Every structure is written in structure tokens, then in C-alpha cells.
Coordinates of C-alpha atoms in Angstrom, one line a residue:
Chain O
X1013 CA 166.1 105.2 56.0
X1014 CA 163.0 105.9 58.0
X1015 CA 160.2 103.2 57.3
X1016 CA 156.6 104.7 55.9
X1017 CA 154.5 104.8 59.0
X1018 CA 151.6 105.3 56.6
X1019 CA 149.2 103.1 56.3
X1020 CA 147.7 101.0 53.4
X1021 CA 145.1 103.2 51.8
X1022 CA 142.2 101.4 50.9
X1023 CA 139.2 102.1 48.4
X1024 CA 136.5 99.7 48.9
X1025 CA 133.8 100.1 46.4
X1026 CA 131.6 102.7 46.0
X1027 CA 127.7 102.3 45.3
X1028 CA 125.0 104.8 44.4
X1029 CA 122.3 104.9 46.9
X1030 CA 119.0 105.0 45.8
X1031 CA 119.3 104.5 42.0
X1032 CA 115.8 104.9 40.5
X1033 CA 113.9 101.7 39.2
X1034 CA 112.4 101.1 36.3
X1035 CA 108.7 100.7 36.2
X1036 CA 105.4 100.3 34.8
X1037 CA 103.2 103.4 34.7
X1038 CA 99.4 103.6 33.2
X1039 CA 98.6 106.8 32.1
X1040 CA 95.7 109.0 32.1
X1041 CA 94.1 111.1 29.2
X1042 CA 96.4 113.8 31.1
X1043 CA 99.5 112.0 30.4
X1044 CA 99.1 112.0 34.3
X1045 CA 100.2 108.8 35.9
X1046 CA 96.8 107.2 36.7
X1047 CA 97.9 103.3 37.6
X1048 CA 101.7 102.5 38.9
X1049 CA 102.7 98.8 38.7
X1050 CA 104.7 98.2 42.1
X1051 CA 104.8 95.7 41.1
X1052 CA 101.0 95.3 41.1
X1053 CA 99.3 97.8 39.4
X1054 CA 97.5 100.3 42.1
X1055 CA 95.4 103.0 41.6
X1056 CA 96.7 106.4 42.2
X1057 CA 94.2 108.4 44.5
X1058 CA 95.9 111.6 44.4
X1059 CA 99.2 113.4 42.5
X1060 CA 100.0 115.7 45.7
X1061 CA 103.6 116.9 44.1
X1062 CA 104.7 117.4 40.5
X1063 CA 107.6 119.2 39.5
X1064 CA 110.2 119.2 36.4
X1065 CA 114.0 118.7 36.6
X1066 CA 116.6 119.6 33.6
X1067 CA 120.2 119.9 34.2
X1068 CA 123.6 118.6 32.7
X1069 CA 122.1 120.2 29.0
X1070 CA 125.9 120.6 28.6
X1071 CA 126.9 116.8 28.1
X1072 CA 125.3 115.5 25.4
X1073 CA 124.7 111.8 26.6
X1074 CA 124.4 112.6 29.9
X1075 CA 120.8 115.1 30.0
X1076 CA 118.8 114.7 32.9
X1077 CA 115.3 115.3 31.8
X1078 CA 112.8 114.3 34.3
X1079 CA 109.1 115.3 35.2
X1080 CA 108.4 114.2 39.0
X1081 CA 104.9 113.2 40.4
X1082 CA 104.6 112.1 44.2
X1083 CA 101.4 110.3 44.4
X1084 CA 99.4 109.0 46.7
X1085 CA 97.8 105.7 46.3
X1086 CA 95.0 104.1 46.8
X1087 CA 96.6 101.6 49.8
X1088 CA 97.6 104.6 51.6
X1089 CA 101.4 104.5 50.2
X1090 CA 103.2 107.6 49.1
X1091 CA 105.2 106.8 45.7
X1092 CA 107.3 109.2 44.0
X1093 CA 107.7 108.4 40.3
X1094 CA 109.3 110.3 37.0
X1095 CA 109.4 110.2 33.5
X1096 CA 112.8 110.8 31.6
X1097 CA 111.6 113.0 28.7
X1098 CA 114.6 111.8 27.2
X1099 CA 114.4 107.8 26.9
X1100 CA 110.3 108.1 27.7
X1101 CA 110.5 105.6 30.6
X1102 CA 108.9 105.7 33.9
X1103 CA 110.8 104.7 37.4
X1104 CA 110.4 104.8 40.6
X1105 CA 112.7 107.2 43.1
X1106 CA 113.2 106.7 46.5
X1107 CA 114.9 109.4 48.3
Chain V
X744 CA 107.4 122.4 124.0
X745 CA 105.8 119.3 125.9
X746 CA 107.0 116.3 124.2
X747 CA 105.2 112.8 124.7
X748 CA 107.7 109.4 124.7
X749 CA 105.3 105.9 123.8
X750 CA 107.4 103.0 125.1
X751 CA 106.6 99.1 125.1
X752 CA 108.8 97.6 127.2
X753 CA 110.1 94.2 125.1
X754 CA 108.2 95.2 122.4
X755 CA 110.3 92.4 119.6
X756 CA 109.3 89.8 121.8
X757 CA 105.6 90.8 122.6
X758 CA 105.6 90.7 118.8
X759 CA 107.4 87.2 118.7
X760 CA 104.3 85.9 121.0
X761 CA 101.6 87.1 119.0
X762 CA 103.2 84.8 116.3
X763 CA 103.8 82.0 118.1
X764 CA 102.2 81.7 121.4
X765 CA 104.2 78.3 122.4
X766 CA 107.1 81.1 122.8
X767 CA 105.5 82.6 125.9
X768 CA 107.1 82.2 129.2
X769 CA 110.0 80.5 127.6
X770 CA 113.6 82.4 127.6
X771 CA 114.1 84.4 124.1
X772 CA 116.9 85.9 122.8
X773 CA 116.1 88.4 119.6
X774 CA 119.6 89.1 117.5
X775 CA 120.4 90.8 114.7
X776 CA 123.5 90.2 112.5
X777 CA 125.7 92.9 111.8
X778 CA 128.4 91.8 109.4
X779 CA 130.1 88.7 111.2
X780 CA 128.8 90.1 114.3
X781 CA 125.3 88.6 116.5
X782 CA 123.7 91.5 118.6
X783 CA 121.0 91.1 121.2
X784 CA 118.2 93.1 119.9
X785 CA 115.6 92.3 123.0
X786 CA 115.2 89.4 125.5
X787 CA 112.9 87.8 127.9
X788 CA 113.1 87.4 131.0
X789 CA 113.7 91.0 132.0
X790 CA 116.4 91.4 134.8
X791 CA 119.0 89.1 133.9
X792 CA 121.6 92.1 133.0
X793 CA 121.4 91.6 129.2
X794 CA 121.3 94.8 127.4
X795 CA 120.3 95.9 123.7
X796 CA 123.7 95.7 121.3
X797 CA 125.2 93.5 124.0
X798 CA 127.2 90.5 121.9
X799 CA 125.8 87.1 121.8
X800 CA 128.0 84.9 123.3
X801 CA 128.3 87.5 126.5
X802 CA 124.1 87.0 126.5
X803 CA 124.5 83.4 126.4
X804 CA 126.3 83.7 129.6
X805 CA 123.4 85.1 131.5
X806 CA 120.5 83.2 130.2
X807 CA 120.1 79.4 130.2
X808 CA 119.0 77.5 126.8
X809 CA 117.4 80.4 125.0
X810 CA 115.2 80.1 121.8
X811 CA 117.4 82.5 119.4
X812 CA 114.6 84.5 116.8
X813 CA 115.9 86.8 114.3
X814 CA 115.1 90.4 114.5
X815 CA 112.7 90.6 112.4
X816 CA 111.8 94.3 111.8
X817 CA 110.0 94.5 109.1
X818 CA 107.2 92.5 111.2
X819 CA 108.0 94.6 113.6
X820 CA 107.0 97.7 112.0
X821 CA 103.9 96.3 111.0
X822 CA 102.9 95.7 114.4
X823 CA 103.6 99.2 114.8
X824 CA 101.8 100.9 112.2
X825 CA 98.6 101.4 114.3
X826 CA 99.9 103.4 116.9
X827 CA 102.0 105.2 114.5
X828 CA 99.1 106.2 112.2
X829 CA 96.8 106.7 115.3
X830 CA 99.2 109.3 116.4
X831 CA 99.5 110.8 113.3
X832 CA 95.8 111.7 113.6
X833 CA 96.5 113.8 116.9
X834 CA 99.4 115.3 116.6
X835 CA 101.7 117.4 113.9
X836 CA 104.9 116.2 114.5
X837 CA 105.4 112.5 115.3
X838 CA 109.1 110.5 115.1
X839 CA 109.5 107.5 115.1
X840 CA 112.2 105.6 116.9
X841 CA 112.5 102.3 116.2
X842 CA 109.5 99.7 116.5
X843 CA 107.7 100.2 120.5
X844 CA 109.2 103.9 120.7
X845 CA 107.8 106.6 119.5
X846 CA 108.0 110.4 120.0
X847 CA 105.2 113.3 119.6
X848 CA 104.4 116.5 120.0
X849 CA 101.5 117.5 122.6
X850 CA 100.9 120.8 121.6
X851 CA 97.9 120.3 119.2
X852 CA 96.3 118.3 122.7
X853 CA 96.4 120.6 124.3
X854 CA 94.3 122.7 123.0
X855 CA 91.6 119.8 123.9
X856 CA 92.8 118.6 127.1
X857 CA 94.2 120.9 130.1
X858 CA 96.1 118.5 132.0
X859 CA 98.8 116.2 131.5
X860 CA 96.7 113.6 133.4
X861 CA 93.8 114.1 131.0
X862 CA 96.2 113.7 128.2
X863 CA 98.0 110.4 129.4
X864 CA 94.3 109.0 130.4
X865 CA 93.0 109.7 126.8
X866 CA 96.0 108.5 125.2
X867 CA 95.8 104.9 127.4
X868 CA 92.6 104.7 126.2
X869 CA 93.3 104.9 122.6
X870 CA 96.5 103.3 122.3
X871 CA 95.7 100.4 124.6
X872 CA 93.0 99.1 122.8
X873 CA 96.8 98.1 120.4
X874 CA 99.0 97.3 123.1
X875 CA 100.1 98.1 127.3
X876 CA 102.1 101.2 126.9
X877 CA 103.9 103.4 128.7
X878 CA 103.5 107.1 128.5
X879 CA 105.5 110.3 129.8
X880 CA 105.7 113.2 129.2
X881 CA 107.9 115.4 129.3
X882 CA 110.2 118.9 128.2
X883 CA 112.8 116.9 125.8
X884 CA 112.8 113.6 124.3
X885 CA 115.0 112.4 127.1
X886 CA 112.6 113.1 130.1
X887 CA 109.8 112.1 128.5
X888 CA 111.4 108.7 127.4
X889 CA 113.2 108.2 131.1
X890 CA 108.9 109.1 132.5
X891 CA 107.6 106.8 130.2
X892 CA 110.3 103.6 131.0
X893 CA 110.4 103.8 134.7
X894 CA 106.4 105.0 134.8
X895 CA 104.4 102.3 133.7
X896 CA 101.4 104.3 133.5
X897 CA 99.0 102.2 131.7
X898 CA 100.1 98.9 132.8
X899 CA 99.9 100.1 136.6
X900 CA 96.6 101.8 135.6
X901 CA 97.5 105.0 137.4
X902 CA 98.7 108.0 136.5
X903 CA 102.2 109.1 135.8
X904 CA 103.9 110.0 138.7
X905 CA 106.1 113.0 136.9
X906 CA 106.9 115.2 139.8
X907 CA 107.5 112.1 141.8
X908 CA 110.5 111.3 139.6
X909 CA 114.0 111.1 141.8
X910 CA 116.1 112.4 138.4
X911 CA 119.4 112.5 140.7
X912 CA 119.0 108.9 141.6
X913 CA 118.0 107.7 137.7
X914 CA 120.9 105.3 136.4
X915 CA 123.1 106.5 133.7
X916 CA 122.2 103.2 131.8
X917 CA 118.8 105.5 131.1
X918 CA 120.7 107.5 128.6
X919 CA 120.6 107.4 125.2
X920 CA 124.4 107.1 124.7
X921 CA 126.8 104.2 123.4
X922 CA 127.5 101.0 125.2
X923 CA 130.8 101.3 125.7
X924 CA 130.5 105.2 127.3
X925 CA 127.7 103.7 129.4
X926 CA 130.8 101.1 130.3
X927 CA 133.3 104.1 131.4
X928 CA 131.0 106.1 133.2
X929 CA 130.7 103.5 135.7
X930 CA 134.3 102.7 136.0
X931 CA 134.8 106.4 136.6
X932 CA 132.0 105.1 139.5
X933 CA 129.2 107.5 137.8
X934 CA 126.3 105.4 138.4
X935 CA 123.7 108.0 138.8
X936 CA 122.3 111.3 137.0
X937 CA 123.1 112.7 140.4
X938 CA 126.9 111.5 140.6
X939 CA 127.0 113.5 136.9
X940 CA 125.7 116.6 138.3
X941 CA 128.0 116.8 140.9
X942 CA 131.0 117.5 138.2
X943 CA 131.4 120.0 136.1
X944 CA 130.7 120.2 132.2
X945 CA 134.6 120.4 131.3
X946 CA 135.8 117.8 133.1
X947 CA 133.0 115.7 131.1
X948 CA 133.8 117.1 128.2
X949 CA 137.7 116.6 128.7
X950 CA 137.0 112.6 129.2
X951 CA 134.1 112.2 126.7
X952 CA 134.7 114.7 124.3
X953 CA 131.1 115.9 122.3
X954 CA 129.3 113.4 123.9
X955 CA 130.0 114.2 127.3
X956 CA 128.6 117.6 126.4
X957 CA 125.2 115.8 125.2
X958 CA 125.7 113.4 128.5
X959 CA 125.8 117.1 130.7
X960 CA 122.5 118.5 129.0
X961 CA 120.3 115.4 128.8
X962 CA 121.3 114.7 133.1
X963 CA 120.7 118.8 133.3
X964 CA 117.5 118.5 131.0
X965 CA 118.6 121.1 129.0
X966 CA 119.2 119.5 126.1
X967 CA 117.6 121.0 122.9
X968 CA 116.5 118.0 121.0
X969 CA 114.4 118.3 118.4
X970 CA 111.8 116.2 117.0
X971 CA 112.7 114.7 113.6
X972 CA 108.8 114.3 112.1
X973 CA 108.6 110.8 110.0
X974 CA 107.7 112.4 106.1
X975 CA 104.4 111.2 105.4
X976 CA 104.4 110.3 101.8
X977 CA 101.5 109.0 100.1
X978 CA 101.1 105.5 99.3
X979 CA 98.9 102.9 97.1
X980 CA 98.2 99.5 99.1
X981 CA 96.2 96.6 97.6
X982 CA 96.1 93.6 99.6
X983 CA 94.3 89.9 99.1
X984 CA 93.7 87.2 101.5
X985 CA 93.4 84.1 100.2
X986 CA 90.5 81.8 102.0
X987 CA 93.0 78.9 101.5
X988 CA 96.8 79.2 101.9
X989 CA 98.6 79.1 98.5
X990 CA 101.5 77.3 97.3
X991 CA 101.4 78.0 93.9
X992 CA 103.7 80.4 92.6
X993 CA 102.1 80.8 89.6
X994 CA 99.1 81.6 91.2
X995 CA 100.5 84.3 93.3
X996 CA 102.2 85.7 90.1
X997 CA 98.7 85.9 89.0
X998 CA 97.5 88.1 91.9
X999 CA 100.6 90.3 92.1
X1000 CA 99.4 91.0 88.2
X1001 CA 96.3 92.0 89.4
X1002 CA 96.9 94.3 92.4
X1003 CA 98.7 95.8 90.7
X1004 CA 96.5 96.5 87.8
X1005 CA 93.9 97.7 90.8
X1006 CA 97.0 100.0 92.2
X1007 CA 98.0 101.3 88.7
X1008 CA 94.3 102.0 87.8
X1009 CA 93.8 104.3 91.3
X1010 CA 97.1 106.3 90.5
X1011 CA 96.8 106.4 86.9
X1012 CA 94.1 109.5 86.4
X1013 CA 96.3 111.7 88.5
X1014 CA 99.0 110.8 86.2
X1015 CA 101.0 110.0 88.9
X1016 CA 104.1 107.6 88.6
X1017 CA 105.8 105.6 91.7
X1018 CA 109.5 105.1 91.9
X1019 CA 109.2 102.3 94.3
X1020 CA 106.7 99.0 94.5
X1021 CA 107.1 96.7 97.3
X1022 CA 105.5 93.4 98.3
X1023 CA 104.5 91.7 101.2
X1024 CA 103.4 88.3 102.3
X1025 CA 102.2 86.9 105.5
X1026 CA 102.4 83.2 105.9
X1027 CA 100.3 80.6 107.6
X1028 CA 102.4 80.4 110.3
X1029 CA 103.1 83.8 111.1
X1030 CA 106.0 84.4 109.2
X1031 CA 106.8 87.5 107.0
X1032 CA 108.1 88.7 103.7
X1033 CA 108.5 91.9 102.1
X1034 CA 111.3 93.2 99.5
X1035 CA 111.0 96.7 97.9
X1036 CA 111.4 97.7 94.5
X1037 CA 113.4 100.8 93.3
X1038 CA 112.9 101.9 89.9
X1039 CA 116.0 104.4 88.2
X1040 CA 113.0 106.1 86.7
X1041 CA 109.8 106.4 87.9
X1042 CA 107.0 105.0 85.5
X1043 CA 103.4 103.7 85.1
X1044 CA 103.9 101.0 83.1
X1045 CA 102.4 98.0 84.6
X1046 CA 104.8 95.4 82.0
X1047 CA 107.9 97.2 83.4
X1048 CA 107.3 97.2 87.1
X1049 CA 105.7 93.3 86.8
X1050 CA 108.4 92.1 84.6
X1051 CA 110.3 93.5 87.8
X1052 CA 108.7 91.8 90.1
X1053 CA 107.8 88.8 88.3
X1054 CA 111.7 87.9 87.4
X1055 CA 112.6 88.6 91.6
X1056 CA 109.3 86.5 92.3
X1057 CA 110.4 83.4 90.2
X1058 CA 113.3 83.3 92.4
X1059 CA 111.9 83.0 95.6
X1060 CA 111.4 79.8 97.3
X1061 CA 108.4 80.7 100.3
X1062 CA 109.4 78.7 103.3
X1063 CA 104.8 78.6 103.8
X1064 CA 102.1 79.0 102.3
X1065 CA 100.4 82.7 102.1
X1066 CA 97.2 84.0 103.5
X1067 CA 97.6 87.3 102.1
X1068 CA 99.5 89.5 99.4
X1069 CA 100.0 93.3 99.5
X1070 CA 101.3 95.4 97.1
X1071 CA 102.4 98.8 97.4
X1072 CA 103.5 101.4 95.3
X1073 CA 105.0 104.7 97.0
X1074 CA 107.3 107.8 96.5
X1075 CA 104.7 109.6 93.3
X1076 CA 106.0 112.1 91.0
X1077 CA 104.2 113.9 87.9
X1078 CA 107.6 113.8 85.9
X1079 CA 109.7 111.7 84.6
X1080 CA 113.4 112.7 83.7
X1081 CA 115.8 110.5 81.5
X1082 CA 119.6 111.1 82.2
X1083 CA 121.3 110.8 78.4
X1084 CA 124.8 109.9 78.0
X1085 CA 127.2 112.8 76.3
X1086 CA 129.8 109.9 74.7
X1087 CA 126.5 107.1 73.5
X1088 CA 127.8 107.2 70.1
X1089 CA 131.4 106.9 70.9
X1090 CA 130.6 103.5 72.7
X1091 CA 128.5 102.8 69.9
X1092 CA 131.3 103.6 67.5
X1093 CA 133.6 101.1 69.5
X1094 CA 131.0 98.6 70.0
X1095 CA 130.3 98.4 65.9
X1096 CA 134.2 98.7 65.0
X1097 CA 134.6 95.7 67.9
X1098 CA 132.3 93.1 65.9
X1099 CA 133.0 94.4 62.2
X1100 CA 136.7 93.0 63.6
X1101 CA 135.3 90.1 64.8
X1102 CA 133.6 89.2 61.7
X1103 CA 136.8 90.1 59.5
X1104 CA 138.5 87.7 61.9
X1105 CA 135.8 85.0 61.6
X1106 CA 135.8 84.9 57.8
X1107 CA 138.9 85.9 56.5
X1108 CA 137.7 88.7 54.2
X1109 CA 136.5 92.2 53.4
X1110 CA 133.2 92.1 55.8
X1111 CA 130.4 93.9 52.9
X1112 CA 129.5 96.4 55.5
X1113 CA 128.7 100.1 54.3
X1114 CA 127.9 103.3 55.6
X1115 CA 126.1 106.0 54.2
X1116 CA 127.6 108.8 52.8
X1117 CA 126.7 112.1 51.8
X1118 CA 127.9 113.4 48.2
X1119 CA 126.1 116.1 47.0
X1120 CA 123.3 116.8 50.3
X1121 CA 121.8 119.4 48.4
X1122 CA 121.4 117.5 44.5
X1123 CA 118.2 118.1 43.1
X1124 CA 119.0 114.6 41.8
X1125 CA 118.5 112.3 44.7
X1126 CA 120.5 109.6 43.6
X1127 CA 123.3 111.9 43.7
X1128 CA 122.8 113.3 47.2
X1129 CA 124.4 110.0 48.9
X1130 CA 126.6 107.0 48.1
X1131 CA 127.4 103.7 50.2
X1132 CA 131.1 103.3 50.9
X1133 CA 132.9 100.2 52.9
X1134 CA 133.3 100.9 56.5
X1135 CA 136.6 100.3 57.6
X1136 CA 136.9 100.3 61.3

């Protein structure tokens, strides 16, 4: 018999890049983020970006319901945050 | 075309005096070293039948107890610099030979002077004030050179004596051919310009080959030699003299900084970059040093051309101290090019896969080394778009 010149395959793990954290988030009378604990609480100056995501509505436990705000803040940093509408938590996305 | 020949007999060892006048009127011997090889550059006494590229130990024969210099001809140079530049200013094409020889063209003097007389007296005047020259003149390179070496016009303080000349009775050792041809066309008992003459171009050409053609037309004075004009380029100098000699290297790392801030401040508003600095020292005894700096890219940036010179510095031992530093920076351009490699990221690949190994190796294991890879680029969801996998080499 011929020998299997294949090689081993091998699946190292796989991680998600970028996972969003959780965070705090003051808001405004606007429900506007006006305060973002990173982890000290900063002022934001500015929301430059804000825009609404809603996808997988198919899988029950799995909706993605999020309202997007980048900000910039008062130190001069750019922070883009959300709010999942579904669990009413704020976190912080890198991209 | 009237071409003018500058000769200074000896001129190495006129050079050698003005450093160290305890050499005068002692026998000399200047030689260069050519691989394994020691060739007599220039000599003193004159008349002792050494000649330039002859071989050491055959000089040694015909001089007794010579002091033996090295050729030196970066000092040289500098000794010649003032004629050179003087006849820069009087002529448009000048080429240089090698230090005490130069070549010109008179045409641009003659629109000022009539004669060749008035010529050679101005140009006696003005060069002397240097050095003793001799001057001829001539119609190619050849019979100017041959007027100038066997008319010593401004030493003898009269004029040229050009239709004087006796060409037929010149010796063949006047040409500007190899040693060794020199050699055979006296065993073929060619002594003079006249014994050449007498024979016919093919029967030189048959022994010599192409340079018994060029031996034909420089005896016949027909040889069409052009003049190979030295390209001016422009150059930054700064140069300080120290009241007291200096020892101190870290002082004179200190003054190489700041010459060549002054240099880079002067070049700098043109937005000119050089591609080569050099640096040169004179000693307190009369000795030299100068070593150039080539740079794969030209640039402006004083910490890359001083960390250049600084880390070659450091390394030199000066045999004196130094009365003076000069730095120069030459060879300007406006732009700057970088040549990029086709295959960087393959070596890069190789390199990264090469120590990944070599950590595997080192600790037995699964190194936690990942790469980044894309999953869904175009996700609205950006922790979606990429995902970290091993990297397996």
C-alpha cells in the first residue's frame, strides 16, 4: 500500500477579534451618550456618527439590535460606542 | 585648436619639501603600492635613469640610501588646487592629468592676448606666484606637453623657444606610451621621433599593433586628442583651524557636528541633498587625511550622514594632532529615489516562519502566535469581519 503523504491537519483555535466591551455610559436628557467611563468617565464633546444596526430578526436568541454613536471626546480620543436595544447595555467597539 | 600643457618637473617631491624641509637636497624616492607591487612614483636627484612605474628594487639600484615617502596624492591634489581653479577662471575646457600636469584650452585667451609669447608671459605671472612652471604650447596635447618638459619657460625666465624645437631629435621616452613599449622601441634601436619617422605606419603598426598607430600620429603630430574637461560640480566646504593642535577625539567629533550643521544650513534652502561628504585633516606636522563618504541615497539629514561619520571617526587612531578640519559635502541632487524590493514580504515570510520554529523548538509547544484573518470583510458587524487564527509556519 502506498503511505498517506498527507499531512497532519491542524485546527488551532479560533478567536473573535474585536469582541465589543462592556461599559459604562452616562446619558443625556437625549438618551444621547453624554459621559463614557473608559474606564474614567470623560466628557463627550461631540457625537460625529450615529447609526442603527438590526439583523439576524430570524433567530430568536441571536438578534442583533444595536444603535451606534462615534464620539469624540473631550481628550481628543475618538470612541465608538452602542447600545444593544435588546439586553439595554452599553459597550465599547473597536473596529 | 591651440592647446596649453602646465608641467612641474618633480612636482610629489616639491610637495614632500614644503612638508618637511629637512627632506631637501637629500635623495627621495616617492612609491606607490599597487597590490604586492612598489612603484616609483617621482624621485630626486633628477638624472639618475629612474623612471615613473619603474619597480622599486630596480630604483634602489641607481640611487644610494634613499628616504622612501608614500605617494601621497591626496596632498598632492591639494597642492594643486590653485592652479587648477586659477585656470578654471581663464579658460573653458581644462583636464587635469594627474597632480603638476595639467591641460587647457587657449582659445578663450586669445581673444585677450595676440601672441603665444604674451600668453606664456601672462600665464608665468599668474601661476608662479603658486609654483616654477613650465608652459608650452602647442597643436595636441602631445606637443604642447613635449614644449612645456624640455622648455623650461618660467624657470629659465625666457620665452618658449617653440619653433626652436628639434622634434626629429626628441627621445621616444617623451611619449606618453607604456614602459615596456618605451623598452622595445629601443631595442628595435628607435631612439628618436626622427628614427620613427623614417618607417612607415604599417610596419609600426604590424610590431605594436593600436598603439603603434597612436606612437605614428603623436611623432607626426597628427594625433587628434581631445581634451577631456574635469566636470566642475558644486561643492560645500567648511573648514576650522584650531589655534592649538587637538588631540581630543571627542573634541573633533564636536567640530565635525558643527560644520556640518554650518554645511547643511547653506544647502538646505535650495533643498539640495549631497550624496557624498568627505573629511579632511591636516596635522601639525604636515601630514594629511581625508576619507569620503558615499551615501546609497542622497539625504539632508544631518543624524544620518554624522552617525556616518561619527561611527568611521571613532575608529581612527590620528598619528598628530590637527590644526584644521574640513568638511565637504559634494555631488547635490533635488530628488531622492528609493529602490523597493519586489520579494520584501517573501523574506519577511521566511524570516517570521524561521523564528516561530525557533521558538517551537525552544519551548516544546504550540508557540500562541496568530494572524489575522478576514471572515466576513464586508459585516456590518465588526466583530464579525475578522478572526485570529494560529499561524502555522
Amino acid at each position: 500500500m502506498v503511505a498517506n503523504t498527507r499531512g497532519k491537519i491542524r485546527s488551532g483555535p479560533v478567536r473573535p477579534l474585536n469582541l465589543p466591551t462592556q461599559l459604562e455610559v452616562i446619558q443625556g436628557s437625549d438618551k444621547n451618550p453624554k459621559s463614557i467611563g473608559i474606564p474614567l468617565h470623560v466628557d463627550v464633546t461631540v457625537i460625529l456618527d450615529s447609526w442603527h444596526i438590526r439583523t439576524r430578526w430570524w433567530r430568536k436568541e441571536e438578534i442583533i439590535n444595536r444603535r451606534y454613536f462615534e464620539c469624540l471626546m473631550q481628550d481628543g480620543r475618538r470612541v465608538t460606542i452602542f447600545l444593544d436595544l435588546e439586553k439595554s447595555k452599553w459597550f465599547h467597539q473597536r473596529t | 585648436m591651440k592647446i596649453s600643457c602646465i608641467f612641474i618637473p618633480h612636482f610629489s617631491i616639491k610637495c614632500e619639501w614644503l612638508r618637511k624641509y629637512a627632506l631637501r637636497d637629500r635623495p627621495i624616492l616617492i612609491v606607490d603600492t599597487r597590490g604586492n607591487k612598489n612603484i616609483v612614483k617621482d624621485w630626486f636627484p633628477d638624472n639618475l635613469g629612474i623612471q615613473t612605474d619603474m619597480k622599486l628594487q630596480e630604483a634602489l639600484t641607481k640611487i644610494n640610501n634613499p628616504y622612501i615617502l608614500p605617494w601621497d596624492v591626496d596632498y598632492y591634489e591639494l597642492c594643486f588646487e590653485n592652479i587648477i581653479n586659477f585656470l578654471h577662471q581663464v579658460s573653458t575646457t581644462v583636464e587635469y592629468v594627474r597632480p603638476g600636469l595639467v591641460y587647457f584650452d587657449l582659445a578663450t585667451l586669445y581673444y585677450t592676448y595676440r601672441t603665444d609669447e604674451e600668453i606664456i608671459g601672462f600665464l608665468e605671472f599668474e601661476v608662479s606666484r603658486f609654483w616654477k612652471v613650465n608652459i608650452g604650447i602647442g597643436n595636441s596635447k602631445l606637443s604642447s606637453y613635449i614644449r612645456a618638459f624640455i622648455g623650461p619657460s618660467a624657470q629659465m625666465g625666457k620665452d618658449c623657444t617653440v619653433t626652436d624645437l628639434q622634434w626629429g631629435k626628441l627621445s621616444i621616452d617623451l611619449l606618453p606610451i607604456s614602459l615596456g613599449n618605451k623598452v622595445r622601441l629601443h631595442q628595435f634601436a628607435l631612439h628618436t621621433f626622427g628614427d620613427i619617422l623614417s618607417l612607415d605606419i604599417r610596419s609600426l603598426q604590424a610590431q605594436f599593433g593600436y598603439e603603434g598607430k597612436l606612437i605614428w600620429d603623436l611623432v607626426s603630430d597628427v594625433c587628434a586628442e581631445f581634451l577631456n574637461p574635469i566636470s566642475t560640480e558644486e561643492s560645500v566646504h567648511e573648514k576650522l583651524s584650531f589655534q592649538d593642535p587637538v588631540v581630543n577625539l571627542q573634541v573633533i567629533i564636536t567640530v565635525v557636528e558643527l560644520l556640518l550643521d554650518r554645511a547643511l544650513s547653506r544647502i538646505k534652502s535650495f533643498g539640495l541633498m549631497p550624496r557624498i561628504a568627505s573629511i579632511s585633516t591636516e596635522g601639525f606636522n604636515g601630514g594629511s587625511w581625508r576619507k569620503k563618504y558615499s551615501f546609497k541615497e542622497p539625504t539632508a539629514d544631518k543624524d544620518k550622514i554624522f552617525s556616518r561619520i561619527r561611527s568611521s571617526l571613532e575608529g581612527v587612531s590620528f598619528s598628530e594632532p590637527l590644526e584644521s578640519i574640513k568638511l565637504g559635502l559634494e555631488q547635490f541632487t533635488g530628488e531622492r529615489g528609493f529602490q523597493g524590493s519586489m520579494l520584501s514580504q517573501v523574506r519577511k515570510h521566511d524570516q517570521l516562519d524561521e523564528s516561530i520554529r525557533q521558538l517551537k523548538a525552544n519551548f516544546l509547544e504550540d508557540v500562541p502566535i496568530f494572524k489575522i484573518k478576514e471572515v466576513e470583510p464586508w459585516s456590518r458587524i465588526p466583530e464579525e469581519r475578522y478572526a485570529l487564527v494560529q499561524y502555522v509556519p
